[in-house]
Every structure is written in C-alpha cells, then in structure tokens.
Coordinates of C-alpha atoms in Angstrom, one line a residue:
M173 CA 54.9 201.2 144.3
K174 CA 55.7 197.5 145.3
M175 CA 53.7 194.6 143.9
T176 CA 53.6 191.1 144.2
G177 CA 55.4 189.1 141.1
A178 CA 52.0 188.1 139.8
R179 CA 50.6 191.7 139.6
I180 CA 53.8 192.6 138.3
L181 CA 53.2 189.9 135.3
I182 CA 49.8 191.2 134.5
E183 CA 51.0 194.8 134.6
S184 CA 54.0 194.2 132.3
L185 CA 51.5 192.4 129.9
L186 CA 49.1 195.6 129.6
K187 CA 52.9 197.6 129.0
E188 CA 53.3 195.3 126.1
G189 CA 49.9 196.4 124.9
V190 CA 48.4 192.6 125.7
D191 CA 44.6 192.1 125.3
T192 CA 44.1 188.7 125.7
I193 CA 45.6 185.6 127.7
F194 CA 44.8 182.1 126.7
G195 CA 45.2 179.9 129.8
F196 CA 44.2 177.4 132.3
P197 CA 44.9 177.7 135.9
G198 CA 46.2 175.3 138.7
G199 CA 47.8 175.5 141.9
V200 CA 51.3 177.4 141.3
V201 CA 49.5 180.2 139.0
L202 CA 46.7 180.8 141.5
P203 CA 48.4 184.0 142.4
I204 CA 48.1 185.2 138.5
Y205 CA 44.7 184.0 138.4
D206 CA 43.5 186.1 141.4
V207 CA 45.2 189.3 140.2
L208 CA 43.3 188.4 136.8
Y209 CA 39.8 188.6 138.6
D210 CA 40.3 192.3 138.7
S211 CA 42.2 193.0 135.6
P212 CA 40.9 194.6 132.4
L213 CA 42.9 191.7 130.4
K214 CA 40.6 189.1 128.8
H215 CA 41.1 185.7 129.8
V216 CA 40.1 182.6 127.4
L217 CA 39.7 179.7 129.5
V218 CA 40.7 176.6 127.3
R219 CA 39.9 173.0 128.0
H220 CA 43.3 171.6 127.4
E221 CA 46.8 173.4 127.6
Q222 CA 47.7 172.4 123.9
G223 CA 44.7 174.1 122.8
A224 CA 45.8 177.2 124.8
V225 CA 49.2 177.6 122.5
H226 CA 46.9 176.6 119.5
M227 CA 44.7 179.6 120.3
A228 CA 47.4 182.0 120.8
D229 CA 49.3 180.7 117.7
G230 CA 46.1 181.3 115.8
Y231 CA 45.6 184.8 117.0
A232 CA 49.2 185.8 116.2
R233 CA 48.9 184.4 112.8
A234 CA 45.5 186.3 112.1
S235 CA 46.6 189.4 113.8
G236 CA 50.5 189.9 113.4
R237 CA 50.3 190.3 117.2
P238 CA 52.0 187.9 119.8
G239 CA 49.8 185.3 121.4
V240 CA 50.1 185.0 125.1
V241 CA 49.6 181.6 127.4
V242 CA 49.2 181.1 130.8
V243 CA 49.6 177.6 132.6
T244 CA 50.4 176.0 135.4
S245 CA 53.4 173.7 136.3
G246 CA 54.0 169.8 135.6
P247 CA 51.3 168.7 133.2
G248 CA 50.0 171.9 132.5
A249 CA 53.4 172.9 131.3
T250 CA 54.2 169.8 129.5
N251 CA 50.8 169.9 127.7
T252 CA 51.9 173.2 125.9
V253 CA 54.7 171.3 124.3
T254 CA 53.2 170.3 121.0
G255 CA 51.4 174.0 120.6
I256 CA 55.0 175.4 121.3
A257 CA 56.6 173.0 118.7
T258 CA 54.1 174.0 116.1
A259 CA 54.7 177.6 116.6
Y260 CA 58.5 177.3 116.4
M261 CA 58.5 175.2 113.4
D262 CA 56.3 178.1 111.5
S263 CA 58.3 181.0 113.2
I264 CA 55.1 182.0 115.0
P265 CA 55.5 184.8 118.0
V266 CA 54.0 183.1 120.9
V267 CA 54.9 183.8 124.6
V268 CA 54.2 181.2 127.0
F269 CA 54.0 181.5 131.1
T270 CA 54.4 178.4 133.0
G271 CA 54.0 178.1 136.7
Q272 CA 56.9 176.3 138.6
V273 CA 57.1 174.9 142.0
P274 CA 59.0 177.2 144.7
T275 CA 62.7 177.5 143.7
A276 CA 63.8 175.8 146.8
L277 CA 61.7 172.5 145.7
I278 CA 63.1 172.4 141.9
G279 CA 65.0 169.5 141.3
N280 CA 63.2 167.6 144.7
D281 CA 60.6 165.5 142.5
A282 CA 57.9 168.1 144.2
F283 CA 54.3 167.6 143.3
Q284 CA 53.5 168.6 139.6
E285 CA 57.0 169.7 139.0
A286 CA 58.6 169.5 135.4
D287 CA 61.7 170.8 133.8
I288 CA 59.9 172.8 131.2
V289 CA 63.1 174.9 130.6
G290 CA 64.8 171.8 129.8
I291 CA 62.0 170.0 128.3
T292 CA 61.2 173.2 125.9
R293 CA 64.8 174.4 124.8
P294 CA 65.0 172.4 121.5
C295 CA 61.3 174.0 120.4
T296 CA 61.6 177.6 121.6
K297 CA 63.4 180.6 120.4
H298 CA 64.4 181.0 124.0
N299 CA 63.5 180.3 127.3
Y300 CA 63.7 181.5 130.9
L301 CA 63.4 180.4 134.7
V302 CA 63.1 183.7 136.6
K303 CA 64.6 182.5 140.0
D304 CA 64.4 186.3 141.7
I305 CA 61.5 188.9 141.3
K306 CA 64.3 191.4 140.5
E307 CA 64.6 190.2 137.0
L308 CA 61.1 189.4 136.2
T309 CA 60.3 192.7 134.5
K310 CA 63.6 192.4 132.5
T311 CA 62.6 188.9 131.4
I312 CA 59.3 189.6 130.4
K313 CA 60.6 192.7 128.4
E314 CA 63.1 190.6 126.9
A315 CA 60.7 187.6 126.0
F316 CA 58.5 190.0 124.0
H317 CA 61.2 191.2 122.1
V318 CA 63.0 188.1 121.1
A319 CA 59.8 186.5 120.3
T320 CA 58.7 189.1 117.7
T321 CA 61.9 190.4 116.7
G322 CA 64.2 188.7 113.4
R323 CA 62.6 185.4 112.7
P324 CA 59.9 185.3 115.2
G325 CA 59.2 182.4 117.2
P326 CA 57.7 181.1 120.8
V327 CA 59.5 182.2 124.2
L328 CA 58.8 180.5 127.4
V329 CA 58.9 181.9 130.7
D330 CA 58.9 179.6 133.8
L331 CA 57.6 181.2 137.1
P332 CA 58.3 179.8 140.3
K333 CA 55.4 180.4 142.9
D334 CA 57.4 182.0 145.5
V335 CA 58.9 184.6 142.8
L336 CA 54.9 185.2 141.9
I337 CA 54.1 186.1 145.6
A338 CA 57.2 188.0 146.5
M339 CA 57.4 191.7 146.2
A340 CA 59.0 194.2 144.4
E341 CA 58.9 197.7 143.0
F342 CA 57.2 197.7 139.5
K343 CA 59.5 199.6 137.1
Y344 CA 58.9 198.1 133.6
P345 CA 62.0 198.7 131.1
A346 CA 61.7 200.7 127.9
A347 CA 63.5 198.6 126.0
A348 CA 65.5 195.1 126.1
E349 CA 69.3 195.1 126.4
L350 CA 70.5 192.0 124.7
P351 CA 73.9 192.8 122.9
G352 CA 74.2 189.5 121.7
Y353 CA 71.0 189.4 119.9
Q354 CA 71.1 191.8 117.0
P355 CA 68.8 190.7 114.1
K356 CA 69.8 192.0 110.7
Y357 CA 67.3 193.4 109.1
K358 CA 69.1 195.5 106.1
G359 CA 70.1 193.3 103.1
H360 CA 73.7 194.0 102.0
G361 CA 73.5 196.3 99.1
G362 CA 75.8 194.4 96.9
Q363 CA 74.3 191.4 97.2
V364 CA 70.7 193.1 96.3
K365 CA 72.2 194.5 92.9
K366 CA 73.9 191.1 92.1
A367 CA 70.4 189.5 92.7
M368 CA 68.7 192.1 90.5
A369 CA 71.1 191.6 87.6
R370 CA 70.6 188.0 87.8
I371 CA 67.0 188.2 87.5
L372 CA 67.2 190.4 84.6
K373 CA 69.4 188.5 82.7
A374 CA 67.0 185.2 83.4
R375 CA 64.8 184.1 80.7
K376 CA 62.7 181.8 82.8
P377 CA 62.5 183.1 86.4
V378 CA 60.3 181.8 89.1
I379 CA 59.5 183.6 92.5
Y380 CA 59.4 180.9 95.2
A381 CA 57.5 183.0 98.3
G382 CA 57.1 181.3 101.8
G383 CA 55.8 182.3 105.1
G384 CA 58.4 184.9 105.6
V385 CA 56.6 187.3 103.1
I386 CA 53.5 187.3 105.3
L387 CA 55.5 187.4 108.7
S388 CA 57.1 190.8 107.3
D389 CA 54.0 192.2 106.2
A390 CA 55.9 192.0 102.5
A391 CA 52.8 191.0 100.6
P392 CA 52.4 194.4 98.7
E393 CA 56.4 194.6 97.7
L394 CA 56.2 191.1 96.5
K395 CA 53.0 191.7 94.5
T396 CA 54.9 195.1 92.8
L397 CA 57.7 193.3 91.9
A398 CA 56.4 190.2 90.3
E399 CA 54.2 192.5 88.2
K400 CA 56.9 194.8 87.3
L401 CA 59.2 192.0 86.4
H402 CA 56.3 189.4 84.9
I403 CA 57.7 186.9 87.0
P404 CA 55.4 183.9 87.7
V405 CA 55.0 183.3 91.5
T406 CA 54.4 179.9 93.6
T407 CA 54.0 180.0 97.2
T408 CA 54.6 177.3 99.9
L409 CA 51.7 176.1 102.1
M410 CA 53.0 178.8 104.7
G411 CA 53.1 181.3 102.1
M412 CA 49.5 180.9 101.1
G413 CA 48.0 184.4 100.7
G414 CA 51.4 186.3 100.4
F415 CA 50.6 186.6 96.6
P416 CA 46.8 186.9 95.6
G417 CA 45.5 183.5 94.8
T418 CA 43.4 184.9 91.8
H419 CA 46.3 186.6 90.2
S420 CA 47.2 186.1 86.7
L421 CA 50.9 185.6 87.7
Y422 CA 49.9 183.1 90.4
M423 CA 50.9 179.4 89.7
G424 CA 49.2 177.9 92.9
M425 CA 51.2 176.0 95.5
L426 CA 54.5 174.0 94.9
G427 CA 55.9 170.6 96.3
M428 CA 54.4 167.2 97.1
H429 CA 50.7 168.0 96.5
G430 CA 51.8 171.2 94.5
T431 CA 50.1 172.3 91.1
Y432 CA 51.5 170.8 87.8
A433 CA 52.3 174.2 86.5
A434 CA 54.4 175.2 90.0
N435 CA 56.3 172.1 90.1
M436 CA 57.0 172.2 86.2
A437 CA 58.3 175.6 86.3
V438 CA 60.3 175.2 89.4
T439 CA 62.2 172.4 87.4
N440 CA 62.8 174.2 84.7
T441 CA 63.5 177.8 85.5
D442 CA 66.9 179.2 85.0
C443 CA 66.5 181.9 88.2
L444 CA 64.7 180.5 91.2
I445 CA 64.0 183.7 93.7
A446 CA 63.4 182.2 97.2
I447 CA 61.7 184.7 99.2
G448 CA 61.4 183.9 103.1
A449 CA 61.3 180.3 102.5
R450 CA 63.3 177.5 103.9
F451 CA 63.4 174.7 101.0
D452 CA 61.8 172.0 103.4
D453 CA 61.5 168.4 101.9
R454 CA 57.8 168.8 101.0
V455 CA 58.7 171.5 98.6
T456 CA 62.3 170.1 97.1
G457 CA 61.3 166.6 96.4
K458 CA 64.4 164.8 95.5
I459 CA 66.9 167.5 96.3
D460 CA 69.5 167.2 94.0
E461 CA 67.0 167.4 91.1
F462 CA 65.3 170.4 92.8
A463 CA 65.7 173.6 90.2
P464 CA 68.5 171.6 88.4
Y465 CA 69.0 174.5 85.7
A466 CA 68.8 177.6 88.2
T467 CA 70.6 180.1 89.5
I468 CA 69.1 180.5 93.0
I469 CA 68.7 183.6 95.2
H470 CA 67.6 183.3 98.5
I471 CA 66.2 186.4 100.7
D472 CA 65.8 185.2 104.4
I473 CA 66.0 187.3 107.7
D474 CA 67.7 183.9 109.4
P475 CA 71.4 183.4 108.1
T476 CA 71.1 179.8 109.4
S477 CA 68.4 179.0 106.8
I478 CA 70.8 180.0 103.9
S479 CA 72.1 177.0 102.1
K480 CA 70.8 174.7 104.9
N481 CA 68.9 172.6 102.6
V482 CA 69.8 173.9 99.1
E483 CA 73.0 175.3 98.0
V484 CA 72.2 179.0 96.6
D485 CA 74.4 181.3 94.5
V486 CA 73.1 184.8 96.1
P487 CA 72.3 184.9 99.6
I488 CA 70.8 188.1 101.0
V489 CA 70.3 188.1 104.6
G490 CA 67.7 190.6 106.2
D491 CA 64.0 191.6 106.5
V492 CA 62.1 190.6 103.4
K493 CA 60.1 193.5 103.3
G494 CA 62.7 196.1 103.2
I495 CA 64.9 194.0 100.6
L496 CA 62.1 193.9 98.3
R497 CA 61.7 197.6 98.5
E498 CA 65.4 198.0 98.0
M499 CA 65.0 196.0 94.7
G500 CA 62.2 198.1 93.7
K501 CA 64.3 201.0 93.8
I502 CA 66.8 199.6 91.3
L503 CA 64.3 198.6 88.7
P504 CA 65.4 199.3 84.9
K505 CA 63.5 202.2 83.5
Q506 CA 60.2 201.7 81.7
K507 CA 61.3 201.2 78.2
E508 CA 63.9 198.6 79.8
L509 CA 61.0 196.9 81.3
K510 CA 58.9 196.5 78.4
E511 CA 61.8 195.0 76.4
H512 CA 62.3 192.7 79.5
E513 CA 58.6 191.8 79.2
K514 CA 59.1 190.9 75.6
E515 CA 61.7 188.4 76.5
L516 CA 59.9 186.7 78.8
Q517 CA 56.8 185.9 76.9
P518 CA 58.0 182.5 75.8
W519 CA 58.4 181.5 79.1
L520 CA 55.1 183.0 80.3
K521 CA 53.2 181.1 77.4
E522 CA 55.0 177.8 78.5
V523 CA 53.7 178.3 82.1
K524 CA 50.5 179.3 80.7
K525 CA 50.3 176.1 78.7
W526 CA 51.2 174.1 81.8
E527 CA 48.4 175.6 83.6
R528 CA 45.9 174.7 80.8
T529 CA 47.2 171.0 80.3
H530 CA 46.5 169.9 84.0
K531 CA 44.6 172.2 85.9
L532 CA 43.6 171.5 89.6
S533 CA 40.6 169.2 89.1
Y534 CA 39.0 165.9 90.4
K535 CA 36.7 163.4 88.8
P536 CA 33.2 164.1 89.5
G537 CA 31.6 161.3 92.0
K538 CA 28.9 159.0 91.0
K539 CA 25.3 160.0 91.6
G540 CA 24.8 161.1 95.2
V541 CA 28.2 160.7 96.1
L542 CA 30.0 163.9 97.7
K543 CA 33.4 165.1 96.8
P544 CA 35.7 166.6 99.5
Q545 CA 37.0 169.0 96.8
Y546 CA 33.7 170.3 95.9
V547 CA 33.0 171.2 99.7
V548 CA 35.9 173.6 99.7
E549 CA 34.9 175.1 96.4
K550 CA 31.9 175.9 97.5
L551 CA 33.0 177.4 101.0
Y552 CA 35.3 179.5 98.8
E553 CA 32.3 180.5 96.6
L554 CA 29.5 181.2 99.1
T555 CA 31.9 183.3 101.5
K556 CA 33.6 184.7 98.2
G557 CA 36.9 184.2 99.6
N558 CA 36.2 186.3 102.7
A559 CA 37.2 184.0 105.4
I560 CA 39.8 183.4 107.5
I561 CA 40.8 179.5 107.0
T562 CA 42.2 177.4 109.7
T563 CA 42.8 173.4 108.9
E564 CA 43.6 170.4 110.6
V565 CA 46.4 168.6 109.0
G566 CA 46.1 165.7 106.1
Q567 CA 44.1 165.5 103.0
N568 CA 41.7 168.2 104.5
Q569 CA 44.8 170.6 104.9
M570 CA 45.9 170.1 101.1
W571 CA 42.2 170.3 99.5
A572 CA 42.0 173.5 101.5
A573 CA 45.3 174.8 100.1
Q574 CA 44.3 173.7 96.6
F575 CA 40.7 174.6 96.1
F576 CA 40.3 177.8 98.5
K577 CA 41.8 180.9 96.5
F578 CA 43.6 183.1 99.2
K579 CA 43.8 186.6 98.2
K580 CA 45.2 188.3 101.4
P581 CA 47.9 187.6 103.7
R582 CA 47.0 186.1 107.3
T583 CA 43.9 184.2 105.9
F584 CA 45.1 180.8 105.8
L585 CA 46.3 179.5 109.1
S586 CA 47.6 176.0 109.2
S587 CA 50.5 173.7 111.0
G588 CA 52.9 173.7 108.2
G589 CA 56.4 172.4 109.5
L590 CA 55.1 170.3 112.3
G591 CA 51.8 169.0 110.6
T592 CA 50.1 169.0 113.9
M593 CA 46.3 167.3 113.7
G594 CA 44.1 169.0 116.2
Y595 CA 45.5 172.4 115.2
G596 CA 42.4 173.8 113.2
L597 CA 40.0 174.3 115.6
P598 CA 41.7 176.1 118.6
A599 CA 43.7 178.2 115.9
A600 CA 40.2 179.2 114.7
I601 CA 39.2 180.1 118.0
G602 CA 42.2 182.5 118.5
A603 CA 41.5 184.0 115.0
Q604 CA 38.2 184.5 116.1
V605 CA 39.2 186.3 119.4
A606 CA 41.4 188.4 117.5
F607 CA 38.7 189.1 114.9
P608 CA 35.2 188.8 116.2
K609 CA 33.3 189.8 113.2
K610 CA 35.1 188.1 110.4
T611 CA 34.1 184.6 109.3
V612 CA 36.2 182.1 110.4
I613 CA 36.5 178.2 109.1
D614 CA 38.3 175.3 110.3
I615 CA 38.4 172.7 107.4
A616 CA 38.9 169.6 109.0
G617 CA 39.0 165.7 108.8
D618 CA 36.8 163.2 111.0
G619 CA 40.3 162.1 112.5
S620 CA 41.9 165.3 113.4
I621 CA 39.1 167.2 114.8
Q622 CA 38.8 164.8 117.6
M623 CA 42.2 165.6 118.8
N624 CA 41.1 169.0 120.3
I625 CA 37.4 168.5 120.0
Q626 CA 37.0 169.6 123.6
E627 CA 37.5 173.0 122.6
M628 CA 33.8 173.4 121.1
A629 CA 32.9 174.2 125.0
T630 CA 35.4 177.3 124.9
A631 CA 33.8 178.3 121.6
V632 CA 30.1 178.1 123.1
Q633 CA 31.4 179.6 126.4
Y634 CA 32.8 182.8 124.6
K635 CA 30.0 182.8 122.0
L636 CA 32.2 182.4 119.2
P637 CA 30.6 181.7 115.9
V638 CA 33.6 179.4 114.6
K639 CA 32.6 177.2 111.9
V640 CA 33.9 173.3 111.4
A641 CA 33.6 171.8 107.9
I642 CA 34.6 168.4 108.7
L643 CA 35.6 166.5 105.4
N644 CA 34.3 163.0 107.0
N645 CA 35.8 160.0 105.2
R646 CA 36.0 157.7 108.1
Y647 CA 39.7 157.2 107.4
L648 CA 42.9 158.9 108.5
G649 CA 42.7 159.7 104.9
M650 CA 46.4 161.2 104.1
V651 CA 48.0 157.9 105.6
R652 CA 45.3 156.0 104.1
Q653 CA 46.4 157.3 100.6
W654 CA 49.9 156.6 101.3
Q655 CA 49.0 152.8 102.1
E656 CA 47.2 152.8 99.0
F657 CA 50.0 154.0 96.9
F658 CA 53.0 152.1 98.6
Y659 CA 51.4 149.4 100.9
D660 CA 49.2 147.7 98.1
K661 CA 46.1 149.2 99.8
R662 CA 46.9 147.3 103.0
Y663 CA 44.7 149.8 105.3
S664 CA 46.5 148.9 108.7
H665 CA 44.4 150.9 111.4
T666 CA 43.5 153.8 109.5
C667 CA 39.8 153.1 109.2
M668 CA 38.1 155.1 111.9
G669 CA 35.8 152.4 112.8
K670 CA 33.9 154.3 115.3
L671 CA 33.0 158.2 114.9
P672 CA 30.6 160.3 117.2
D673 CA 27.4 161.5 115.7
F674 CA 29.2 165.2 115.1
V675 CA 25.7 166.8 114.6
K676 CA 24.7 165.3 118.2
L677 CA 28.0 166.2 119.5
A678 CA 28.0 169.8 118.6
E679 CA 24.6 170.2 119.9
A680 CA 25.9 168.2 123.1
Y681 CA 28.6 171.1 123.5
G682 CA 25.7 173.8 123.0
G683 CA 26.8 174.5 119.5
V684 CA 24.9 173.6 116.0
G685 CA 25.4 170.5 114.3
L686 CA 24.8 170.4 110.4
R687 CA 25.1 167.3 108.0
A688 CA 25.3 166.9 104.3
S689 CA 26.0 163.5 102.5
K690 CA 25.1 164.7 99.1
P691 CA 26.2 167.2 96.4
E692 CA 22.8 169.1 96.4
E693 CA 22.8 169.3 100.2
V694 CA 26.2 171.4 100.9
E695 CA 25.1 174.8 99.7
A696 CA 22.2 174.6 102.0
V697 CA 24.1 173.6 105.3
I698 CA 27.0 176.3 104.4
K699 CA 24.4 179.0 103.9
K700 CA 22.9 177.9 107.0
A701 CA 26.0 177.8 109.2
L702 CA 27.2 181.4 108.0
K703 CA 24.2 182.9 109.5
V704 CA 25.0 181.8 112.9
T705 CA 26.7 184.3 114.9
D706 CA 26.4 183.5 118.7
R707 CA 27.9 180.0 119.0
P708 CA 30.0 177.2 117.0
V709 CA 29.0 175.3 114.4
L710 CA 30.0 171.7 113.3
M711 CA 29.1 171.0 109.5
D712 CA 29.7 167.3 109.1
F713 CA 30.0 166.4 105.4
V714 CA 29.8 162.8 104.8
V715 CA 32.3 162.4 101.5
A716 CA 34.0 159.7 99.2
P717 CA 35.8 157.6 101.6
E718 CA 38.6 156.6 99.4
E719 CA 39.5 160.0 97.5
G720 CA 43.0 161.0 97.2
V721 CA 44.9 164.1 96.7
Y722 CA 46.1 165.0 93.3
P723 CA 48.8 166.1 92.2
M724 CA 51.3 163.9 94.2
V725 CA 55.0 163.6 94.0
P726 CA 56.1 160.5 95.7
T727 CA 58.6 160.7 98.4
G728 CA 61.8 160.4 97.1
E729 CA 61.1 161.6 93.7
P730 CA 61.7 165.0 91.7
L731 CA 59.2 167.7 91.4
N732 CA 58.5 166.8 87.8
K733 CA 57.4 163.1 88.6
M734 CA 53.9 163.7 89.7
L735 CA 51.0 161.2 89.9
L736 CA 48.1 163.0 88.5
V737 CA 44.3 162.8 88.4

C-alpha cells in the first residue's frame, strides 16, 4: 500500500513500539501533524523545542525506552541542540525528527532553513538527512537501532518536506543492516578471569559505579557481586540508584561534592573496579593523584572510554550486565569467600570510620532560617524515598544527590555531563508521562527553574501532577559559592535581584503554588503538594541565601583535599 512519507514515519514509529512523541509543529512538518491528527500515537505539545528533547530524555531515563521528538525546520531544529547535547553527554537514547526545507532548496538560504545535520554532528551518536523517500523506513529502523544499542545516545533524522509528501510503498524492515556498526557485548573471558584474580588479591578494593550500570540494567548483578565480595561501593552522579543508597556497603557519591568516605576510600584503595563509568574530571579531581595506589579495572561497552582519561590495568570491553554475570560465575567457593571477607575486615572498618568521622551534614540555621538540605531530607522522609527525582543543575542538584537516598535505578534523573540548567522540569514531565501514577519531583534552584518555566503550561494542559521544589536562595548558588571561595566574595552578577512570585506564577499557569520560609512550614507544604493529583505544583522554599555545598574538592586538587563543613 502506498503512503506519504509523513504517514510512513508515523507507521514506522508504531512498528518501533513508540507510544508518545514530544513535539512542536511548524510549516515544514505539517504533513506529519496532519497524520498525527488521526493517529493512536500520543503527542505532547511542548512550549519550547529544548523542552521537548529534555522531556524525551526524562521519559527515556525513567522508562528505559527511547524518547521521540518531532520539530520543524530552522529555529525549531536548532532549539533542540542543547537537549541533544545533554542526552549525548549522558548516553541517553533519544530519536529526534526535524523538518527540513524541500531538497531542491537546501543550501539556498531558504526560509527557516538550517543545516541541522552539520550542527548536530558533534553531539549525536549518528544523524541522517533523508533525500529519497525510498530510504525513509530503512533510515528510521537504523536510527532506533543505533540510538538504543551499544553505548546509547541521541540520533537525529532530518526530513525534507518533499520527502514527507512523496508517495511510496510501506514495508518496514525487520532489522537494521549496518555491517560497520557491531557493538561488542560479550567481555573477553581471559580479561574477566584476570580482573577477578586482581579483585581477590586486593585488600582495599572499591567499586566505582557509573551510569552504565543503570543503562545496562545491571543493578541486581552489581549488588550481588558487591555483597558476595564485601566490596564498598561508590557511585557517580549518573550512577545514583545503581546501588541502593541505604545499603551498608554504600559510601555515597564520589568526586567534587562526594562524601568524605568515598573520596578517602578511592584515594587509598589498592584495587578500583570502575563499572560503566568514564572518569570525568568532576570525579577524578587532580588526575595524577586519582587512586594513586590502585590497580584499575575498567568495564565499559565503549572501547573509546578505556584509558581515555585514566590509564587502566585491566580493561574489559562489553555489556556491563553480561560481564558482571560472568564474574559472578567464577566466584570462589563459600569457604574461600568467608576467608576473603575476614581479610577485608580492616579495610571495611577503616571505611566505616571515615563514614562516622565526617558524615554528610550541615550546620542548623538560626531560628527561623530554612536550610535547603533540610527541605531535601523532608522530601525523602515524606515520600519514603518512593519518588522519581529530577534536578536542575547547581547546588540544588548536589543537595539532591547528597541528602535523598536513591534505592532503585531510574529514580534520579539529572544532567550530569553537560550540566544543563533548565533540564529538571521538562525531564520531570517526561518521566511523569512515562509513569502517570508515580510521584515525580523536580528539585530546582530559583535561577535554573526559570530557564524552562514555560513548560508548566505543558504540565497543566496534560494534567500532569509534577511537583517542583524550588530551593530559592536568590542567587545562582553554585557560581556564588565559587565566587565566595575563589574570588573573595566578589559576587559579580550572581544575585538574582528580581524574581517572580513563584506562587502567583504557578497559579497564573493553572497550577498550584505553595511557599515555606521557615523550617516548621516545610512538612505541611510538602504534604499538601503530594495530595495534588491533577496539575503541577510549585513549592517555593525560601532558604538561607549563602548556604554552601560540602564537602567540596577545589578544582585542581586531589580527592582527599576536601573542604568540610
């Protein structure tokens, strides 16, 4: 049966199991939107194309399924770039369909023309310009295959208008044929055995788990391995939830704002087992003093990540889940494991001592002064940890990572690599679309929430009960903190001199606005917000303006040189 390119696109998405598109219409993509009018696909009309990609990203991180975006050409396409780069840095599977001017006009500076394929080449896993309708189904099949396999990532497909209105027979390929793209999933058996031998020989081992654990659905295998071998675990920001935050072996996050115990353990370990992590600079600190006494084992599906930032001793390329299972199969017998546990006792006691010596904490505020960490603690307490938490970027992001205990994977959604302010609210909307019945909370700052505040209207339109907890300190808090430490408190242009009334703003959009400015008001506000089920809620928590995030490793210093509370 012959169909237009636009209908072929929609039918192809249904073949891929897509249930929701996040998008914004425009002239070039009108043929797609005309087909969507009668389609079973759910379309979420966003208020800005950047928000569409963050929503698709949040949908993907929460559900494990690829997020899908449709936008028009020119500015519609270029507005997606920040969202695409955010997904790229954190390896999130998102497929973005952009409209393009007719093929005959490409390169002619036509109205709303932009070379989005050229623009996004450095920040997509792959991208395509479809010039012939005969290539359309093959391209879509490939796009989903590339986005979701190997190390996941965003893929962009640019669709000229003449391709969308051309006619062709619809026949969707059963599989993508990409001989040059063959991700390696199975780890080398010899390397797996070598790694296990090094781990059993170690007396101060540490597991350093990253976002790859979550992307690979390897959290159960990680927990089993850590428990069997009695190895303390730290995670990156992207790895939060990959190991239970309440587990006795969990030391918290490592790195610039990591815990004292995690950073000291990594500095003193004799065997660092990096799993699905990429040794980024916020984790390593001064790189030549990172894990200086350790044999380093690195498990990752992306061979280009191996020894990219830190030289490793035992690389294993492959799928994290499969490799951890293989490691589990060659564990020693119970008697030897008991002996191994005894040998690790001095190390485990040392880690516990670090945990007791410098727990995550903060100084209580003067009477009536609300501390942001207290708000996050209350959110955890009143939700019992059963919530999907998104964050913006800055102090709010770090306090969320430090004071909310993430017990399950895919419950902490944050822009780790790119550090995108404005990510949290649209990502929360995407997660809420994926899981309408779950509690979804965006922990935000007063600066970052304003970067995509317009998506409140999207949440209101679709009756999505997203909660936003604004830690309102009237500053661009993290930048102010750096100015405090490194620029002698010269707060150059970080004070948000004029803020909207967030309560009235929420009400103007059709949501609910609440405010607390004293500690004793926090619990009532959160309880009231959690009862709202048919629209978004903005909670404006007026917190201490110059509160800092601790511990902190100053830039260029090693992990054990922390500033503490």
